[in-house]
Amino acid sequence: MKVSVIGLGYVGAVTAACLARDGHEVLGIDLDPTKLKLLGEGRAPIVEEGIDEITREAAHSGRLQVTDKLDDRIADYDLIFVCVGTPSAANGSQDLTAVRRVSEQIGAALKGCSGFPVVVLRSTVYPGSTEGVVKPILEEHARGKAGSDFGLCFQPEFLREGSSVKDFYNPPFTVVGTDCPKSQERVRSLFADFPGEFVATGFSAAEMLKLTCNVFHALKISFANEVGRLGRSLGVDSREVMNLVCKDRSLNISPAYLKPGFAYGGSCLPKDLRAMLYLARSSDLELPVMQGVQQTNTLHIQHAADLVMSSGSRKIGMVGLSFKPGTDDLRESPLVTLAETLIGKGYELRIHDPAVNVARLIGSNKRFIEETIPHIEQMLTDDLDEVLEHADVLVVGQGHPGLSPSLAEMGPDAPLIIDLTGLKEEDIGDVEYRGVCW
Ligand SMILES: NC(=O)c1ccc[n+]([C@@H]2O[C@H](COP(=O)([O-])OP(=O)(O)OC[C@H]3O[C@@H](n4cnc5c(N)ncnc54)[C@H](O)[C@@H]3O)[C@@H](O)[C@H]2O)c1
């Protein structure tokens, strides 16, 4: 294919050289005369393992050309990759000046083009930028429409400096965000021989994916380092601890606990987090990541309460009360906290949890209800339909097999659903619906 790469920094220089090595005809474009001179001589403008040889080969083969002119020559290209920088502004926001500037230039270059060049944004950008910033600029300057006169995608780049050539050829997956099937197919065929799954998604999901991955990496590093500081102060080898943590591929290094939903709770997580934080305090250690976990969990419960209160209705039903489905354990259940918040504000609640049958409760749970939350006991019912009849707003804190048929039967009389669990679309039907964080 004919591929143009705009911005020849770490991402662009590797992309341009590797694609040229793979046999594509590549035109690299940058403003920096030093980078252009080096590339023109077959020398890599960055320090990366393997890049010197690939760049030399690419330049000598004639398949890698470079220029500082972003003009209508690129209208002939199959793909136009945008790899310019998106640095932090002084206030932490993302500076999209270079993305805007090259979008204007690409748009002008594509005016009246006869083929269907596909513009692929690879710079890391805020969700909404490809559709909300790049697309209108391209369309204005090209006097054409994305999707019919030219293609447009966002494709996050996952390479890491230090191993970028290896990463370029071994991406964890290839993700393309677009609403244009033809653009998606063009990118798919360029990367057809690359390992990893090809995933097609929307613009914003692909954009947010990249930011989320990097924040997740930063979070993991900081978490491990907090375990390290605490371990050191306690005389425990944190490297051994984290090695063991990583051996659990079922709950630790796995998709478990990584779905947006409701707050955590129960008899173990809050208690053990408190214990760990106490240890840190006793050692005069600041562990803000772990401290922040408590804070964000509380905020999440408040967020759910705000969502219910913003509905304007006062008759609230709740499905689920224990801290997770299939248990009657109410200790530190975030659903109990949510119910108490709403009761405290004078809302009328009816609650059903199939595992929390007041008549059958025994032992510590019975005592917990009687001693700690007696006001909630009166609101509990074993009859789901009673909750549905009462409710103008139904908070679904746990899935329930009877819910979907009952909602379907109620038709337009069904309450507004506030979903904390991630119900499936087919379970909701036409009912008015709000997700807690989606
Ligand atoms: N560096 C990484 O490891 C990495 C990995 C994945 C994604 N990203 C993202 O990719 C993007 C590029 O990152 P980078 O590290 O390669 O940046 P970089 O700063 O190394 O390179 C950007 C290049 O764009 C050029 N440029 C700026 N304005 C231009 C214009 N108007 N016309 C032509 N060229 C122009 C600059 O001269 C520079 O050579 C960023 O959004 C970054 O967040 C970087």
mmCIF file with all atom_site columns, C-alpha atoms in Angstrom, residues 331-431:
data_model
loop_
_atom_site.group_PDB
_atom_site.id
_atom_site.type_symbol
_atom_site.label_atom_id
_atom_site.label_alt_id
_atom_site.label_comp_id
_atom_site.label_asym_id
_atom_site.label_entity_id
_atom_site.label_seq_id
_atom_site.pdbx_PDB_ins_code
_atom_site.Cartn_x
_atom_site.Cartn_y
_atom_site.Cartn_z
_atom_site.occupancy
_atom_site.B_iso_or_equiv
_atom_site.pdbx_formal_charge
_atom_site.auth_seq_id
_atom_site.auth_comp_id
_atom_site.auth_asym_id
_atom_site.auth_atom_id
_atom_site.pdbx_PDB_model_num
ATOM 1   C CA . ARG A 1 331 ? -22.315 -6.624  56.682 1.00 0.00 ? 331 ARG A CA 1
ATOM 2   C CA . GLU A 1 332 ? -20.850 -3.560  54.961 1.00 0.00 ? 332 GLU A CA 1
ATOM 3   C CA . SER A 1 333 ? -23.081 -4.092  51.954 1.00 0.00 ? 333 SER A CA 1
ATOM 4   C CA . PRO A 1 334 ? -22.962 -0.926  49.809 1.00 0.00 ? 334 PRO A CA 1
ATOM 5   C CA . LEU A 1 335 ? -26.621 -1.545  48.971 1.00 0.00 ? 335 LEU A CA 1
ATOM 6   C CA . VAL A 1 336 ? -27.434 -1.206  52.674 1.00 0.00 ? 336 VAL A CA 1
ATOM 7   C CA . THR A 1 337 ? -25.541 2.098   52.730 1.00 0.00 ? 337 THR A CA 1
ATOM 8   C CA . LEU A 1 338 ? -27.448 3.236   49.633 1.00 0.00 ? 338 LEU A CA 1
ATOM 9   C CA . ALA A 1 339 ? -30.775 2.247   51.215 1.00 0.00 ? 339 ALA A CA 1
ATOM 10  C CA . GLU A 1 340 ? -29.876 4.080   54.421 1.00 0.00 ? 340 GLU A CA 1
ATOM 11  C CA . THR A 1 341 ? -28.899 7.209   52.509 1.00 0.00 ? 341 THR A CA 1
ATOM 12  C CA . LEU A 1 342 ? -32.258 7.219   50.736 1.00 0.00 ? 342 LEU A CA 1
ATOM 13  C CA . ILE A 1 343 ? -34.231 6.445   53.905 1.00 0.00 ? 343 ILE A CA 1
ATOM 14  C CA . GLY A 1 344 ? -32.380 9.290   55.622 1.00 0.00 ? 344 GLY A CA 1
ATOM 15  C CA . LYS A 1 345 ? -33.610 11.643  52.897 1.00 0.00 ? 345 LYS A CA 1
ATOM 16  C CA . GLY A 1 346 ? -37.206 10.531  53.436 1.00 0.00 ? 346 GLY A CA 1
ATOM 17  C CA . TYR A 1 347 ? -37.610 8.265   50.397 1.00 0.00 ? 347 TYR A CA 1
ATOM 18  C CA . GLU A 1 348 ? -40.166 5.449   50.618 1.00 0.00 ? 348 GLU A CA 1
ATOM 19  C CA . LEU A 1 349 ? -38.371 2.148   50.016 1.00 0.00 ? 349 LEU A CA 1
ATOM 20  C CA . ARG A 1 350 ? -39.472 -1.421  49.342 1.00 0.00 ? 350 ARG A CA 1
ATOM 21  C CA . ILE A 1 351 ? -36.655 -3.929  49.042 1.00 0.00 ? 351 ILE A CA 1
ATOM 22  C CA . HIS A 1 352 ? -36.472 -7.491  47.755 1.00 0.00 ? 352 HIS A CA 1
ATOM 23  C CA . ASP A 1 353 ? -33.436 -9.778  47.935 1.00 0.00 ? 353 ASP A CA 1
ATOM 24  C CA . PRO A 1 354 ? -34.111 -13.469 47.326 1.00 0.00 ? 354 PRO A CA 1
ATOM 25  C CA . ALA A 1 355 ? -31.215 -14.449 49.618 1.00 0.00 ? 355 ALA A CA 1
ATOM 26  C CA . VAL A 1 356 ? -32.338 -12.181 52.447 1.00 0.00 ? 356 VAL A CA 1
ATOM 27  C CA . ASN A 1 357 ? -35.574 -13.696 53.677 1.00 0.00 ? 357 ASN A CA 1
ATOM 28  C CA . VAL A 1 358 ? -36.224 -12.119 57.047 1.00 0.00 ? 358 VAL A CA 1
ATOM 29  C CA . ALA A 1 359 ? -38.200 -15.105 58.338 1.00 0.00 ? 359 ALA A CA 1
ATOM 30  C CA . ARG A 1 360 ? -35.364 -17.483 57.492 1.00 0.00 ? 360 ARG A CA 1
ATOM 31  C CA . LEU A 1 361 ? -32.432 -15.355 58.595 1.00 0.00 ? 361 LEU A CA 1
ATOM 32  C CA . ILE A 1 362 ? -30.352 -16.872 61.371 1.00 0.00 ? 362 ILE A CA 1
ATOM 33  C CA . GLY A 1 363 ? -27.275 -16.128 63.413 1.00 0.00 ? 363 GLY A CA 1
ATOM 34  C CA . SER A 1 364 ? -25.154 -13.092 62.817 1.00 0.00 ? 364 SER A CA 1
ATOM 35  C CA . ASN A 1 365 ? -27.189 -11.794 59.886 1.00 0.00 ? 365 ASN A CA 1
ATOM 36  C CA . LYS A 1 366 ? -30.412 -11.839 61.882 1.00 0.00 ? 366 LYS A CA 1
ATOM 37  C CA . ARG A 1 367 ? -28.653 -10.067 64.715 1.00 0.00 ? 367 ARG A CA 1
ATOM 38  C CA . PHE A 1 368 ? -27.111 -7.570  62.267 1.00 0.00 ? 368 PHE A CA 1
ATOM 39  C CA . ILE A 1 369 ? -30.551 -6.673  60.876 1.00 0.00 ? 369 ILE A CA 1
ATOM 40  C CA . GLU A 1 370 ? -32.206 -6.462  64.280 1.00 0.00 ? 370 GLU A CA 1
ATOM 41  C CA . GLU A 1 371 ? -29.449 -4.495  65.952 1.00 0.00 ? 371 GLU A CA 1
ATOM 42  C CA . THR A 1 372 ? -27.896 -2.430  63.195 1.00 0.00 ? 372 THR A CA 1
ATOM 43  C CA . ILE A 1 373 ? -30.512 -1.825  60.536 1.00 0.00 ? 373 ILE A CA 1
ATOM 44  C CA . PRO A 1 374 ? -33.929 -2.544  62.146 1.00 0.00 ? 374 PRO A CA 1
ATOM 45  C CA . HIS A 1 375 ? -35.487 0.256   60.034 1.00 0.00 ? 375 HIS A CA 1
ATOM 46  C CA . ILE A 1 376 ? -34.553 -1.656  56.869 1.00 0.00 ? 376 ILE A CA 1
ATOM 47  C CA . GLU A 1 377 ? -36.192 -4.869  58.097 1.00 0.00 ? 377 GLU A CA 1
ATOM 48  C CA . GLN A 1 378 ? -39.636 -3.272  57.764 1.00 0.00 ? 378 GLN A CA 1
ATOM 49  C CA . MET A 1 379 ? -38.957 -2.429  54.129 1.00 0.00 ? 379 MET A CA 1
ATOM 50  C CA . LEU A 1 380 ? -37.954 -5.932  53.107 1.00 0.00 ? 380 LEU A CA 1
ATOM 51  C CA . THR A 1 381 ? -40.436 -8.130  51.294 1.00 0.00 ? 381 THR A CA 1
ATOM 52  C CA . ASP A 1 382 ? -40.171 -11.627 49.845 1.00 0.00 ? 382 ASP A CA 1
ATOM 53  C CA . ASP A 1 383 ? -42.402 -10.613 46.968 1.00 0.00 ? 383 ASP A CA 1
ATOM 54  C CA . LEU A 1 384 ? -40.685 -9.003  43.953 1.00 0.00 ? 384 LEU A CA 1
ATOM 55  C CA . ASP A 1 385 ? -44.027 -7.897  42.493 1.00 0.00 ? 385 ASP A CA 1
ATOM 56  C CA . GLU A 1 386 ? -44.798 -5.922  45.655 1.00 0.00 ? 386 GLU A CA 1
ATOM 57  C CA . VAL A 1 387 ? -41.591 -3.946  45.077 1.00 0.00 ? 387 VAL A CA 1
ATOM 58  C CA . LEU A 1 388 ? -42.433 -3.380  41.410 1.00 0.00 ? 388 LEU A CA 1
ATOM 59  C CA . GLU A 1 389 ? -45.951 -2.158  42.192 1.00 0.00 ? 389 GLU A CA 1
ATOM 60  C CA . HIS A 1 390 ? -44.633 0.266   44.811 1.00 0.00 ? 390 HIS A CA 1
ATOM 61  C CA . ALA A 1 391 ? -41.733 1.663   42.780 1.00 0.00 ? 391 ALA A CA 1
ATOM 62  C CA . ASP A 1 392 ? -41.580 4.672   40.486 1.00 0.00 ? 392 ASP A CA 1
ATOM 63  C CA . VAL A 1 393 ? -37.833 4.043   40.382 1.00 0.00 ? 393 VAL A CA 1
ATOM 64  C CA . LEU A 1 394 ? -36.321 0.578   40.650 1.00 0.00 ? 394 LEU A CA 1
ATOM 65  C CA . VAL A 1 395 ? -32.693 0.265   41.738 1.00 0.00 ? 395 VAL A CA 1
ATOM 66  C CA . VAL A 1 396 ? -31.363 -3.037  40.424 1.00 0.00 ? 396 VAL A CA 1
ATOM 67  C CA . GLY A 1 397 ? -28.496 -3.909  42.736 1.00 0.00 ? 397 GLY A CA 1
ATOM 68  C CA . GLN A 1 398 ? -28.460 -7.574  41.724 1.00 0.00 ? 398 GLN A CA 1
ATOM 69  C CA . GLY A 1 399 ? -29.776 -9.558  38.797 1.00 0.00 ? 399 GLY A CA 1
ATOM 70  C CA . HIS A 1 400 ? -33.025 -11.470 39.428 1.00 0.00 ? 400 HIS A CA 1
ATOM 71  C CA . PRO A 1 401 ? -34.560 -14.116 37.145 1.00 0.00 ? 401 PRO A CA 1
ATOM 72  C CA . GLY A 1 402 ? -38.097 -12.807 37.761 1.00 0.00 ? 402 GLY A CA 1
ATOM 73  C CA . LEU A 1 403 ? -37.286 -9.212  36.887 1.00 0.00 ? 403 LEU A CA 1
ATOM 74  C CA . SER A 1 404 ? -37.324 -9.266  33.113 1.00 0.00 ? 404 SER A CA 1
ATOM 75  C CA . PRO A 1 405 ? -40.689 -11.115 32.717 1.00 0.00 ? 405 PRO A CA 1
ATOM 76  C CA . SER A 1 406 ? -42.324 -8.880  35.334 1.00 0.00 ? 406 SER A CA 1
ATOM 77  C CA . LEU A 1 407 ? -41.060 -5.704  33.629 1.00 0.00 ? 407 LEU A CA 1
ATOM 78  C CA . ALA A 1 408 ? -42.303 -6.978  30.251 1.00 0.00 ? 408 ALA A CA 1
ATOM 79  C CA . GLU A 1 409 ? -45.728 -7.639  31.790 1.00 0.00 ? 409 GLU A CA 1
ATOM 80  C CA . MET A 1 410 ? -45.914 -4.128  33.259 1.00 0.00 ? 410 MET A CA 1
ATOM 81  C CA . GLY A 1 411 ? -45.250 -2.517  29.881 1.00 0.00 ? 411 GLY A CA 1
ATOM 82  C CA . PRO A 1 412 ? -45.496 1.277   30.082 1.00 0.00 ? 412 PRO A CA 1
ATOM 83  C CA . ASP A 1 413 ? -46.295 1.095   33.836 1.00 0.00 ? 413 ASP A CA 1
ATOM 84  C CA . ALA A 1 414 ? -42.818 -0.278  34.571 1.00 0.00 ? 414 ALA A CA 1
ATOM 85  C CA . PRO A 1 415 ? -40.668 1.888   36.860 1.00 0.00 ? 415 PRO A CA 1
ATOM 86  C CA . LEU A 1 416 ? -37.572 3.738   35.729 1.00 0.00 ? 416 LEU A CA 1
ATOM 87  C CA . ILE A 1 417 ? -34.654 1.312   36.085 1.00 0.00 ? 417 ILE A CA 1
ATOM 88  C CA . ILE A 1 418 ? -31.427 2.436   37.706 1.00 0.00 ? 418 ILE A CA 1
ATOM 89  C CA . ASP A 1 419 ? -29.032 -0.390  36.959 1.00 0.00 ? 419 ASP A CA 1
ATOM 90  C CA . LEU A 1 420 ? -26.022 -0.997  39.205 1.00 0.00 ? 420 LEU A CA 1
ATOM 91  C CA . THR A 1 421 ? -25.243 -4.429  37.774 1.00 0.00 ? 421 THR A CA 1
ATOM 92  C CA . GLY A 1 422 ? -25.052 -4.293  33.984 1.00 0.00 ? 422 GLY A CA 1
ATOM 93  C CA . LEU A 1 423 ? -28.342 -5.856  32.866 1.00 0.00 ? 423 LEU A CA 1
ATOM 94  C CA . LYS A 1 424 ? -28.490 -7.202  29.347 1.00 0.00 ? 424 LYS A CA 1
ATOM 95  C CA . GLU A 1 425 ? -30.392 -5.187  26.765 1.00 0.00 ? 425 GLU A CA 1
ATOM 96  C CA . GLU A 1 426 ? -32.844 -8.022  26.162 1.00 0.00 ? 426 GLU A CA 1
ATOM 97  C CA . ASP A 1 427 ? -33.681 -8.080  29.904 1.00 0.00 ? 427 ASP A CA 1
ATOM 98  C CA . ILE A 1 428 ? -34.606 -4.425  29.933 1.00 0.00 ? 428 ILE A CA 1
ATOM 99  C CA . GLY A 1 429 ? -36.813 -4.196  26.854 1.00 0.00 ? 429 GLY A CA 1
ATOM 100 C CA . ASP A 1 430 ? -38.345 -0.769  26.284 1.00 0.00 ? 430 ASP A CA 1
ATOM 101 C CA . VAL A 1 431 ? -38.282 0.264   29.934 1.00 0.00 ? 431 VAL A CA 1
#
